[in-house]
Amino acid sequence: MTTSCRRFYQFFLAVSLLLAGFAARASVVDVLFTHARVIDGSGRPAFIGDVAVTGGQVSFVGDAAKHNIIATQTIDAAGKYLTPGFIDLHAHGNPVKDGAFTNFISMGVTSVVLGQDGFSPAISGIQSWQQQWDPQGVAVNIGMLVGHGSLRRYVGIGNVSNVSEKQISAMESVLNNALDTHFGLSTGLEYVPAIHAPESELIALAKIVGKKHRLIMSHMRSEDDDKLFTSIHELARQGKFAKVHISHIKSVYGQGAERGKDIVALLEQYNNERIHITADIYPYTASYTGLAILFPQWAKTDGMMQRAVQTRRKELEQYLLNKVLSRGGPGSTLMGTGKYKGRTLEEVATLLEKPFQDVLIDDLGPEGASAAYFIMDDALQEELLKSRLVAIGSDGSPTMYHPRGYGSFAKVLQQYVKQQGLLTIEKAIYKMTGLAAQIIGLPKRGLIREGYSADLLLFDLNQIKSHADYQHPHQLATGFEWVMVNGKFAIEQGNVNLNRQGQLLLPASYNQEH
């Protein structure tokens, strides 16, 4: 070998070894977001940084320039916010039918909690239920609650008020097993059959929930302003044994910011007494549920109503008249399902040429439709929204005739952060991510931390828009340019794809034990 060849060989070998050493020290990642305004979900101020994703997890947070990071895909996030994906604490939907969940994905929601208001599709054998939607996949992560009403029916109690010790024991046993895979118990105490449950039953179940370190999420006995504190007190008594949470906190008929402050003060008082009580809220002043909410306890189902009509019709008419008038009148009830969908109760009554109470009895019934009810006060609800104990939940679904299922999370950013300044963006993101994960007990999500699941959003706040309204409730939110679920993109450059990477979420204790 000539001298020149030998020198070239030595130079080539040195360069190869140098490059090999460089590669050995390099971190290879799937996606690298650079120069982002990172809001990590903890509530602390935003900071400029880089975030890497590898194998479905956040693998790096910091200054990538100071580290040897090689990315398969690099996204310049300069001037945009990078946040955890939103967690919808109170959602509805059927992943078997609606697995695309485009309404949630489009407003930045990457995880939802189903099994609400006392009703759940699976009491035992949640994996069997999962197998029904697993083949086609689901776009968002799904956590489940055990429905108290479903639990009653599962053990054969149904609408019974006088529950025996044997029946209570049966519910306790089933609940205890179900809580291995569920995040808690949901109660719907304004609905059949849970409306018949005595407090002793709820306390017995609360003790099981507490022993499992889970949560009770409750649609309380009443949300009417004159009964609201009584309902909170009842839930707080369960809170002596388990963490408790108020679903879609509101005051029906309540007025003014001061009343909102009174409600927040009560929640703070209980927390100071070491009763862990939190709540979620949606940013609209109309609720949405079945017409049964208007009917008395003795006429909550079509069968019950028909029996009542035979002997108590005049009493029922008077009750419905008073109830609807106290809720703003028939013009404040907007039908969301059935043949009168999109019309108010007042419009239906005019169309049928009869009093609205007769329409409710003769033409609709308690199970005949669902509706939006314009029964809340902006100033009061905004005080609730600001509370450190209140997170965000849409109470929406892909099919519900209410804008909350398509706009809630976008509206919080658009209206309460950008337009009104009611919340800082860090506080708003915290309510929709870190706080929500903390409340439900969701492991390794809700924050941008190394080792956490890569559910991420990248957006320009000025581009976030909620387009849904009460007449056009199924308009998708826009502005979430990149949405990542478990390390894969569900939205890329504003375009929703068919990449269904959602998972069934399980409590941390289940993952540890299995």
Short mmCIF file of C-alpha atoms in Angstrom, two decimals:
data_model
loop_
_atom_site.label_atom_id
_atom_site.label_comp_id
_atom_site.label_asym_id
_atom_site.label_seq_id
_atom_site.Cartn_x
_atom_site.Cartn_y
_atom_site.Cartn_z
CA MET A 1 0.00 0.00 0.00
CA THR A 2 1.43 3.38 -0.98
CA THR A 3 1.91 6.13 1.58
CA SER A 4 -0.88 8.24 0.07
CA CYS A 5 -3.28 5.30 0.08
CA ARG A 6 -2.39 4.50 3.65
CA ARG A 7 -3.06 8.09 4.72
CA PHE A 8 -6.40 8.14 2.90
CA TYR A 9 -7.37 4.87 4.56
CA GLN A 10 -6.45 6.21 8.00
CA PHE A 11 -8.44 9.41 7.36
CA PHE A 12 -11.47 7.41 6.17
CA LEU A 13 -11.26 5.14 9.21
CA ALA A 14 -11.06 8.12 11.58
CA VAL A 15 -14.08 9.80 10.00
CA SER A 16 -16.06 6.53 10.10
CA LEU A 17 -15.26 6.03 13.77
CA LEU A 18 -16.22 9.63 14.51
CA LEU A 19 -19.54 9.26 12.71
CA ALA A 20 -20.17 5.92 14.41
CA GLY A 21 -19.55 7.52 17.79
CA PHE A 22 -21.87 10.40 16.90
CA ALA A 23 -24.62 7.98 15.86
CA ALA A 24 -24.14 5.91 18.99
CA ARG A 25 -24.70 8.98 21.13
CA ALA A 26 -27.67 10.25 19.09
CA SER A 27 -31.27 9.91 20.20
CA VAL A 28 -33.50 8.79 17.34
CA VAL A 29 -37.11 9.96 17.76
CA ASP A 30 -40.28 9.63 15.71
CA VAL A 31 -41.44 13.27 15.85
CA LEU A 32 -39.75 16.42 17.09
CA PHE A 33 -41.71 19.63 17.72
CA THR A 34 -39.27 22.54 17.72
CA HIS A 35 -39.48 26.06 19.19
CA ALA A 36 -43.00 25.50 20.58
CA ARG A 37 -44.71 27.59 23.22
CA VAL A 38 -45.13 24.64 25.56
CA ILE A 39 -47.98 24.60 28.06
CA ASP A 40 -47.37 21.39 29.95
CA GLY A 41 -50.80 21.02 31.61
CA SER A 42 -49.63 21.67 35.16
CA GLY A 43 -50.82 25.28 35.23
CA ARG A 44 -47.33 26.75 35.20
CA PRO A 45 -46.44 29.46 32.64
CA ALA A 46 -45.74 28.55 29.02
CA PHE A 47 -42.09 28.20 27.97
CA ILE A 48 -40.28 27.93 24.66
CA GLY A 49 -39.01 24.42 24.10
CA ASP A 50 -38.74 21.31 21.98
CA VAL A 51 -40.70 18.12 22.56
CA ALA A 52 -39.87 14.72 21.10
CA VAL A 53 -42.11 11.68 20.72
CA THR A 54 -40.88 8.11 20.48
CA GLY A 55 -42.94 4.92 20.46
CA GLY A 56 -46.15 6.64 21.56
CA GLN A 57 -44.58 8.49 24.47
CA VAL A 58 -43.04 11.87 25.13
CA SER A 59 -39.32 11.09 25.14
CA PHE A 60 -37.76 14.54 25.48
CA VAL A 61 -38.73 18.00 26.73
CA GLY A 62 -36.16 20.79 26.58
CA ASP A 63 -33.66 22.33 24.18
CA ALA A 64 -32.99 19.85 21.39
CA ALA A 65 -30.05 21.91 20.10
CA LYS A 66 -28.09 20.91 23.19
CA HIS A 67 -28.70 17.22 22.55
CA ASN A 68 -27.97 14.93 19.65
CA ILE A 69 -31.54 14.22 18.49
CA ILE A 70 -32.34 12.75 15.10
CA ALA A 71 -36.03 12.93 14.14
CA THR A 72 -37.93 11.04 11.48
CA GLN A 73 -40.32 14.00 11.29
CA THR A 74 -39.60 17.52 12.48
CA ILE A 75 -42.41 20.07 12.89
CA ASP A 76 -41.56 23.74 13.25
CA ALA A 77 -43.89 24.87 16.06
CA ALA A 78 -42.59 28.42 16.39
CA GLY A 79 -45.27 30.84 17.56
CA LYS A 80 -47.75 28.06 18.31
CA TYR A 81 -48.89 26.39 21.51
CA LEU A 82 -48.04 22.76 22.20
CA THR A 83 -50.27 21.29 24.92
CA PRO A 84 -51.46 17.92 26.18
CA GLY A 85 -54.56 16.54 24.47
CA PHE A 86 -57.77 17.52 26.20
CA ILE A 87 -59.54 15.08 28.53
CA ASP A 88 -63.34 15.23 28.42
CA LEU A 89 -64.43 14.25 31.92
CA HIS A 90 -68.09 13.90 30.96
CA ALA A 91 -68.81 12.60 27.47
CA HIS A 92 -71.32 10.39 25.71
CA GLY A 93 -71.12 8.23 22.61
CA ASN A 94 -71.03 4.71 21.32
CA PRO A 95 -67.59 3.66 20.03
CA VAL A 96 -69.18 0.75 18.17
CA LYS A 97 -71.23 3.18 16.04
CA ASP A 98 -69.30 6.42 16.38
CA GLY A 99 -65.68 5.28 16.68
CA ALA A 100 -64.38 8.08 14.44
CA PHE A 101 -65.44 10.57 17.17
CA THR A 102 -64.58 13.40 14.77
CA ASN A 103 -66.48 15.87 16.93
CA PHE A 104 -64.11 15.26 19.86
CA ILE A 105 -60.89 15.07 17.85
CA SER A 106 -61.70 18.32 16.01
CA MET A 107 -61.93 20.26 19.28
CA GLY A 108 -58.70 18.81 20.65
CA VAL A 109 -60.13 16.02 22.82
CA THR A 110 -57.92 12.93 22.85
CA SER A 111 -59.49 11.08 25.81
CA VAL A 112 -63.12 10.78 26.94
CA VAL A 113 -64.79 9.36 30.04
CA LEU A 114 -67.97 7.41 29.24
CA GLY A 115 -70.53 5.57 31.37
CA GLN A 116 -72.08 8.78 32.65
CA ASP A 117 -75.24 9.72 34.58
CA GLY A 118 -75.66 6.23 36.01
CA PHE A 119 -75.66 4.34 32.71
CA SER A 120 -72.83 2.22 31.30
CA PRO A 121 -72.65 -0.41 28.54
CA ALA A 122 -70.56 -2.88 30.53
CA ILE A 123 -70.78 -3.70 34.22
CA SER A 124 -68.55 -6.76 34.12
CA GLY A 125 -66.31 -8.00 31.33
CA ILE A 126 -65.25 -4.62 29.96
CA GLN A 127 -62.81 -6.36 27.61
CA SER A 128 -65.73 -8.12 25.94
CA TRP A 129 -67.33 -4.75 25.32
CA GLN A 130 -64.04 -3.45 23.98
CA GLN A 131 -63.90 -6.30 21.47
CA GLN A 132 -67.06 -4.94 19.86
CA TRP A 133 -65.28 -1.78 18.72
CA ASP A 134 -61.68 -2.95 18.63
CA PRO A 135 -61.72 -4.26 15.02
CA GLN A 136 -62.60 -0.87 13.53
CA GLY A 137 -60.70 1.05 16.20
CA VAL A 138 -61.57 4.26 17.99
CA ALA A 139 -60.10 7.72 17.45
CA VAL A 140 -59.88 8.76 21.12
CA ASN A 141 -58.86 7.05 24.32
CA ILE A 142 -61.79 5.78 26.38
CA GLY A 143 -62.04 5.53 30.15
CA MET A 144 -65.16 4.01 31.71
CA LEU A 145 -67.32 4.51 34.78
CA VAL A 146 -69.72 1.96 36.28
CA GLY A 147 -73.27 3.27 35.95
CA HIS A 148 -75.24 3.05 39.19
CA GLY A 149 -78.56 2.71 37.35
CA SER A 150 -77.09 0.00 35.15
CA LEU A 151 -75.71 -1.71 38.25
CA ARG A 152 -79.18 -1.73 39.82
CA ARG A 153 -80.64 -3.35 36.74
CA TYR A 154 -77.74 -5.79 36.45
CA VAL A 155 -78.49 -7.28 39.87
CA GLY A 156 -82.26 -7.21 39.28
CA ILE A 157 -83.28 -4.28 41.51
CA GLY A 158 -84.63 -1.95 38.84
CA ASN A 159 -86.97 0.74 40.16
CA VAL A 160 -87.35 -0.61 43.71
CA SER A 161 -87.03 1.88 46.58
CA ASN A 162 -87.06 -0.56 49.49
CA VAL A 163 -83.76 -2.28 48.83
CA SER A 164 -82.86 -5.28 50.97
CA GLU A 165 -79.48 -5.92 52.58
CA LYS A 166 -79.06 -8.88 50.24
CA GLN A 167 -79.59 -6.64 47.21
CA ILE A 168 -77.16 -4.05 48.57
CA SER A 169 -74.62 -6.82 49.10
CA ALA A 170 -75.08 -8.01 45.52
CA MET A 171 -74.41 -4.50 44.20
CA GLU A 172 -71.36 -4.14 46.43
CA SER A 173 -69.87 -7.38 45.14
CA VAL A 174 -70.41 -6.56 41.47
CA LEU A 175 -69.17 -3.01 41.91
CA ASN A 176 -66.06 -4.14 43.75
CA ASN A 177 -65.06 -6.35 40.82
CA ALA A 178 -66.02 -3.83 38.14
CA LEU A 179 -63.87 -1.12 39.71
CA ASP A 180 -60.76 -3.11 38.78
CA THR A 181 -61.21 -1.83 35.23
CA HIS A 182 -63.38 1.28 35.74
CA PHE A 183 -62.35 4.67 37.11
CA GLY A 184 -65.32 5.01 39.40
CA LEU A 185 -69.09 4.98 39.85
CA SER A 186 -71.44 7.36 38.06
CA THR A 187 -74.83 8.20 39.53
CA GLY A 188 -77.80 9.82 37.82
CA LEU A 189 -80.10 10.65 40.70
CA GLU A 190 -82.63 12.63 38.64
CA TYR A 191 -83.22 9.63 36.41
CA VAL A 192 -84.97 6.28 36.65
CA PRO A 193 -84.00 3.95 38.29
CA ALA A 194 -81.51 5.80 40.54
CA ILE A 195 -84.13 8.36 41.53
CA HIS A 196 -85.54 5.58 43.76
CA ALA A 197 -82.22 4.88 45.52
CA PRO A 198 -82.16 5.71 49.26
CA GLU A 199 -79.13 7.47 50.66
CA SER A 200 -78.17 4.37 52.64
CA GLU A 201 -77.63 2.56 49.33
CA LEU A 202 -75.39 5.34 48.03
CA ILE A 203 -73.33 5.37 51.22
CA ALA A 204 -72.82 1.60 51.04
CA LEU A 205 -71.57 1.88 47.47
CA ALA A 206 -69.40 4.90 48.34
CA LYS A 207 -67.53 2.77 50.85
CA ILE A 208 -66.67 0.27 48.11
CA VAL A 209 -65.54 3.06 45.79
CA GLY A 210 -63.35 4.51 48.53
CA LYS A 211 -61.68 1.20 49.33
CA LYS A 212 -60.77 0.89 45.66
CA HIS A 213 -59.46 4.50 45.60
CA ARG A 214 -61.85 5.42 42.83
CA LEU A 215 -64.24 8.34 42.18
CA ILE A 216 -68.00 8.94 42.44
CA MET A 217 -69.16 11.17 39.58
CA SER A 218 -72.71 12.31 40.18
CA HIS A 219 -75.56 13.89 38.29
CA MET A 220 -77.08 14.98 41.57
CA ARG A 221 -80.67 14.76 42.85
CA SER A 222 -81.46 18.24 41.63
CA GLU A 223 -79.71 21.13 39.94
CA ASP A 224 -82.52 23.59 40.73
CA ASP A 225 -81.12 26.54 42.63
CA ASP A 226 -83.39 26.07 45.66
CA LYS A 227 -82.36 22.41 45.97
CA LEU A 228 -78.76 22.64 44.80
CA PHE A 229 -77.09 22.94 48.21
CA THR A 230 -79.16 20.03 49.55
CA SER A 231 -77.92 17.93 46.61
CA ILE A 232 -74.30 18.94 47.23
CA HIS A 233 -74.66 18.10 50.92
CA GLU A 234 -75.91 14.62 50.02
CA LEU A 235 -72.95 14.05 47.71
CA ALA A 236 -70.55 15.38 50.35
CA ARG A 237 -71.83 12.78 52.81
CA GLN A 238 -70.70 10.14 50.33
CA GLY A 239 -67.45 12.10 50.18
CA LYS A 240 -66.61 10.97 53.69
CA PHE A 241 -65.79 7.60 52.14
CA ALA A 242 -64.59 8.36 48.59
CA LYS A 243 -63.60 11.20 46.29
CA VAL A 244 -66.75 12.77 44.83
CA HIS A 245 -67.35 14.86 41.75
CA ILE A 246 -70.29 16.94 40.49
CA SER A 247 -71.19 16.32 36.87
CA HIS A 248 -71.91 19.42 34.73
CA ILE A 249 -72.24 21.77 37.69
CA LYS A 250 -74.93 24.39 37.17
CA SER A 251 -77.67 26.30 38.95
CA VAL A 252 -81.06 26.05 37.28
CA TYR A 253 -82.88 29.38 37.83
CA GLY A 254 -79.94 30.77 39.84
CA GLN A 255 -78.90 34.32 39.02
CA GLY A 256 -75.80 36.45 39.35
CA ALA A 257 -72.10 36.20 40.10
CA GLU A 258 -72.67 36.32 43.87
CA ARG A 259 -74.72 33.13 43.74
CA GLY A 260 -71.91 31.51 41.78
CA LYS A 261 -69.44 32.58 44.45
CA ASP A 262 -71.68 31.04 47.14
CA ILE A 263 -71.60 27.70 45.36
CA VAL A 264 -67.82 27.82 44.94
CA ALA A 265 -67.45 28.75 48.62
CA LEU A 266 -69.41 25.64 49.61
CA LEU A 267 -67.10 23.43 47.55
CA GLU A 268 -64.06 25.10 49.10
CA GLN A 269 -65.50 24.63 52.57
CA TYR A 270 -65.91 20.91 52.04
CA ASN A 271 -62.37 20.59 50.68
CA ASN A 272 -61.07 22.42 53.73
CA GLU A 273 -62.89 19.79 55.78
CA ARG A 274 -60.96 17.13 53.81
CA ILE A 275 -63.93 16.03 51.76
CA HIS A 276 -62.50 15.86 48.25
CA ILE A 277 -65.21 17.31 46.02
CA THR A 278 -64.65 18.63 42.49
CA ALA A 279 -66.82 19.37 39.45
CA ASP A 280 -66.85 19.77 35.70
CA ILE A 281 -68.69 22.33 33.58
CA TYR A 282 -69.55 22.97 29.94
CA PRO A 283 -69.46 26.54 28.56
CA TYR A 284 -73.11 26.88 27.56
CA THR A 285 -76.20 28.16 29.37
CA ALA A 286 -78.56 25.51 27.99
CA SER A 287 -78.63 21.98 29.35
CA TYR A 288 -79.69 18.94 27.35
CA THR A 289 -81.49 15.79 28.45
CA GLY A 290 -84.74 13.84 28.01
CA LEU A 291 -88.15 15.40 28.58
CA ALA A 292 -88.47 13.24 31.69
CA ILE A 293 -86.62 16.04 33.51
CA LEU A 294 -89.87 18.05 33.30
CA PHE A 295 -92.08 15.31 34.74
CA PRO A 296 -92.71 14.51 38.42
CA GLN A 297 -91.14 11.49 40.05
CA TRP A 298 -94.41 9.58 39.76
CA ALA A 299 -94.52 10.03 35.95
CA LYS A 300 -90.87 9.70 34.84
CA THR A 301 -91.49 6.92 32.29
CA ASP A 302 -94.16 6.51 29.62
CA GLY A 303 -95.70 3.65 31.59
CA MET A 304 -95.79 5.62 34.83
CA MET A 305 -97.24 8.62 33.03
CA GLN A 306 -100.05 6.60 31.43
CA ARG A 307 -101.05 5.26 34.83
CA ALA A 308 -100.92 8.76 36.29
CA VAL A 309 -103.07 10.15 33.47
CA GLN A 310 -105.90 7.80 34.43
CA THR A 311 -106.17 9.11 37.99
CA ARG A 312 -104.10 12.31 38.27
CA ARG A 313 -104.27 14.04 34.90
CA LYS A 314 -105.24 17.48 36.22
CA GLU A 315 -102.48 17.28 38.81
CA LEU A 316 -99.98 16.28 36.11
CA GLU A 317 -101.08 19.12 33.84
CA GLN A 318 -100.64 21.63 36.64
CA TYR A 319 -97.24 20.22 37.56
CA LEU A 320 -95.98 20.46 33.96
CA LEU A 321 -97.41 23.97 33.58
CA ASN A 322 -95.61 25.18 36.70
CA LYS A 323 -92.39 23.33 35.89
CA VAL A 324 -92.04 24.63 32.35
CA LEU A 325 -92.95 28.20 33.32
CA SER A 326 -90.38 28.11 36.12
CA ARG A 327 -87.77 27.04 33.55
CA GLY A 328 -88.29 30.06 31.31
CA GLY A 329 -91.48 28.99 29.56
CA PRO A 330 -92.07 26.70 26.55
CA GLY A 331 -89.92 28.91 24.32
CA SER A 332 -86.88 27.91 26.38
CA THR A 333 -87.18 24.19 25.54
CA LEU A 334 -85.69 23.30 22.13
CA MET A 335 -86.42 19.79 20.83
CA GLY A 336 -83.30 17.86 19.88
CA THR A 337 -84.76 14.54 18.74
CA GLY A 338 -88.00 13.20 17.27
CA LYS A 339 -90.23 14.67 14.58
CA TYR A 340 -90.23 18.12 16.20
CA LYS A 341 -86.43 18.36 16.27
CA GLY A 342 -85.31 21.97 15.93
CA ARG A 343 -88.60 23.43 17.20
CA THR A 344 -89.25 24.87 20.64
CA LEU A 345 -92.00 23.43 22.81
CA GLU A 346 -93.86 26.70 22.26
CA GLU A 347 -93.66 26.25 18.49
CA VAL A 348 -94.88 22.65 18.75
CA ALA A 349 -97.83 23.75 20.89
CA THR A 350 -98.74 26.40 18.34
CA LEU A 351 -98.42 23.90 15.51
CA LEU A 352 -100.68 21.39 17.27
CA GLU A 353 -103.03 24.09 18.55
CA LYS A 354 -103.07 22.92 22.15
CA PRO A 355 -101.51 23.92 25.49
CA PHE A 356 -97.88 22.85 25.86
CA GLN A 357 -98.67 20.74 28.93
CA ASP A 358 -101.12 18.71 26.85
CA VAL A 359 -98.46 18.34 24.14
CA LEU A 360 -96.09 16.92 26.73
CA ILE A 361 -98.70 14.42 27.91
CA ASP A 362 -100.49 13.44 24.69
CA ASP A 363 -97.89 13.87 21.97
CA LEU A 364 -94.44 13.52 23.54
CA GLY A 365 -94.34 11.93 26.98
CA PRO A 366 -91.30 11.72 29.24
CA GLU A 367 -89.48 9.38 26.85
CA GLY A 368 -90.59 11.00 23.60
CA ALA A 369 -87.66 13.32 22.94
CA SER A 370 -84.58 15.01 24.29
CA ALA A 371 -84.26 18.77 24.36
CA ALA A 372 -82.04 21.74 25.17
CA TYR A 373 -83.24 23.86 28.08
CA PHE A 374 -82.15 27.48 28.34
CA ILE A 375 -82.10 27.71 32.10
CA MET A 376 -78.71 29.07 33.21
CA ASP A 377 -77.23 32.49 33.93
CA ASP A 378 -73.94 33.56 32.30
CA ALA A 379 -72.53 35.49 35.26
CA LEU A 380 -73.23 32.66 37.69
CA GLN A 381 -71.80 29.96 35.44
CA GLU A 382 -68.66 31.99 34.77
CA GLU A 383 -67.94 32.11 38.51
CA LEU A 384 -68.15 28.33 38.57
CA LEU A 385 -65.90 28.06 35.52
CA LYS A 386 -63.17 30.10 37.23
CA SER A 387 -63.00 27.88 40.33
CA ARG A 388 -59.80 25.93 40.90
CA LEU A 389 -61.98 22.89 41.66
CA VAL A 390 -63.84 22.89 38.34
CA ALA A 391 -62.54 21.18 35.20
CA ILE A 392 -64.11 21.03 31.72
CA GLY A 393 -66.45 18.39 30.35
CA SER A 394 -68.63 18.66 27.26
CA ASP A 395 -71.50 16.36 28.30
CA GLY A 396 -71.72 15.99 24.52
CA SER A 397 -71.71 13.26 21.90
CA PRO A 398 -71.41 12.88 18.12
CA THR A 399 -75.21 12.77 17.73
CA MET A 400 -76.61 15.07 20.44
CA TYR A 401 -78.53 18.12 19.14
CA HIS A 402 -76.55 20.57 21.23
CA PRO A 403 -73.41 22.55 20.34
CA ARG A 404 -71.52 21.40 23.42
CA GLY A 405 -70.60 18.08 21.79
CA TYR A 406 -68.79 19.89 18.98
CA GLY A 407 -67.68 23.19 20.46
CA SER A 408 -67.03 23.07 24.23
CA PHE A 409 -63.23 22.93 24.36
CA ALA A 410 -62.72 25.26 21.42
CA LYS A 411 -65.22 27.71 22.93
CA VAL A 412 -63.32 27.83 26.23
CA LEU A 413 -60.20 28.97 24.35
CA GLN A 414 -61.98 31.22 21.89
CA GLN A 415 -64.38 32.98 24.26
CA TYR A 416 -63.07 32.72 27.80
CA VAL A 417 -59.34 32.97 27.03
CA LYS A 418 -58.98 35.06 23.87
CA GLN A 419 -62.10 37.25 23.84
CA GLN A 420 -62.98 37.77 27.51
CA GLY A 421 -59.74 37.00 29.32
CA LEU A 422 -61.72 35.22 32.02
CA LEU A 423 -59.01 32.53 32.15
CA THR A 424 -55.33 32.64 31.27
CA ILE A 425 -54.45 30.14 28.59
CA GLU A 426 -52.35 28.18 31.09
CA LYS A 427 -55.27 27.92 33.51
CA ALA A 428 -57.68 26.91 30.76
CA ILE A 429 -55.32 24.20 29.50
CA TYR A 430 -54.82 22.96 33.08
CA LYS A 431 -58.58 22.60 33.52
CA MET A 432 -58.79 20.56 30.32
CA THR A 433 -55.71 18.39 30.90
CA GLY A 434 -53.75 18.12 34.15
CA LEU A 435 -56.67 18.82 36.48
CA ALA A 436 -58.95 16.47 34.55
CA ALA A 437 -56.38 13.65 34.71
CA GLN A 438 -55.89 14.25 38.42
CA ILE A 439 -59.63 14.16 39.13
CA ILE A 440 -60.34 10.92 37.28
CA GLY A 441 -57.08 9.27 38.33
CA LEU A 442 -55.71 8.85 34.82
CA PRO A 443 -52.11 7.61 34.85
CA LYS A 444 -49.39 9.10 32.64
CA ARG A 445 -51.67 11.48 30.72
CA GLY A 446 -52.72 15.10 30.97
CA LEU A 447 -49.18 16.51 31.17
CA ILE A 448 -46.25 16.96 28.81
CA ARG A 449 -43.66 14.95 30.71
CA GLU A 450 -41.06 12.46 29.62
CA GLY A 451 -42.56 8.97 29.87
CA TYR A 452 -46.14 10.24 29.52
CA SER A 453 -48.35 9.14 26.64
CA ALA A 454 -48.01 11.35 23.59
CA ASP A 455 -51.48 12.88 23.38
CA LEU A 456 -50.58 16.32 22.06
CA LEU A 457 -52.07 19.39 20.38
CA LEU A 458 -50.34 22.07 18.32
CA PHE A 459 -52.34 25.20 17.52
CA ASP A 460 -52.40 28.94 17.00
CA LEU A 461 -54.82 30.41 19.57
CA ASN A 462 -56.00 32.99 17.04
CA GLN A 463 -57.17 30.21 14.71
CA ILE A 464 -59.28 28.28 17.26
CA LYS A 465 -62.97 28.58 16.46
CA SER A 466 -66.14 26.90 17.67
CA HIS A 467 -68.68 26.94 14.84
CA ALA A 468 -71.52 24.96 16.47
CA ASP A 469 -74.68 26.72 17.63
CA TYR A 470 -78.14 25.60 18.73
CA GLN A 471 -79.59 25.63 15.21
CA HIS A 472 -76.49 24.04 13.66
CA PRO A 473 -74.97 22.02 16.50
CA HIS A 474 -72.94 19.57 14.40
CA GLN A 475 -70.40 22.03 12.98
CA LEU A 476 -66.85 20.86 13.66
CA ALA A 477 -64.45 23.11 15.56
CA THR A 478 -61.39 24.29 13.64
CA GLY A 479 -57.90 25.52 14.42
CA PHE A 480 -56.28 22.47 15.98
CA GLU A 481 -53.62 22.06 13.31
CA TRP A 482 -51.95 18.93 14.69
CA VAL A 483 -53.64 16.44 17.04
CA MET A 484 -51.70 13.41 18.22
CA VAL A 485 -53.19 10.38 19.99
CA ASN A 486 -50.74 7.88 21.46
CA GLY A 487 -47.93 9.12 19.24
CA LYS A 488 -49.86 9.03 15.94
CA PHE A 489 -51.54 11.95 14.22
CA ALA A 490 -55.35 12.12 14.11
CA ILE A 491 -55.19 15.60 12.55
CA GLU A 492 -52.29 16.66 10.32
CA GLN A 493 -52.05 20.25 9.14
CA GLY A 494 -55.74 20.72 9.91
CA ASN A 495 -56.92 17.60 8.09
CA VAL A 496 -58.65 14.82 10.04
CA ASN A 497 -57.44 11.38 9.00
CA LEU A 498 -58.76 7.88 9.61
CA ASN A 499 -55.93 6.94 11.92
CA ARG A 500 -57.77 5.47 14.95
CA GLN A 501 -55.12 5.10 17.62
CA GLY A 502 -57.32 5.37 20.72
CA GLN A 503 -57.02 2.86 23.53
CA LEU A 504 -59.16 1.56 26.36
CA LEU A 505 -57.84 3.34 29.43
CA LEU A 506 -57.47 1.44 32.69
CA PRO A 507 -56.71 2.58 36.25
CA ALA A 508 -53.10 2.60 37.35
CA SER A 509 -53.73 -0.14 39.92
CA TYR A 510 -55.00 -2.47 37.16
CA ASN A 511 -51.86 -1.89 35.12
CA GLN A 512 -49.71 -2.59 38.18
CA GLU A 513 -51.55 -5.77 39.12
CA HIS A 514 -51.65 -7.14 35.57
#
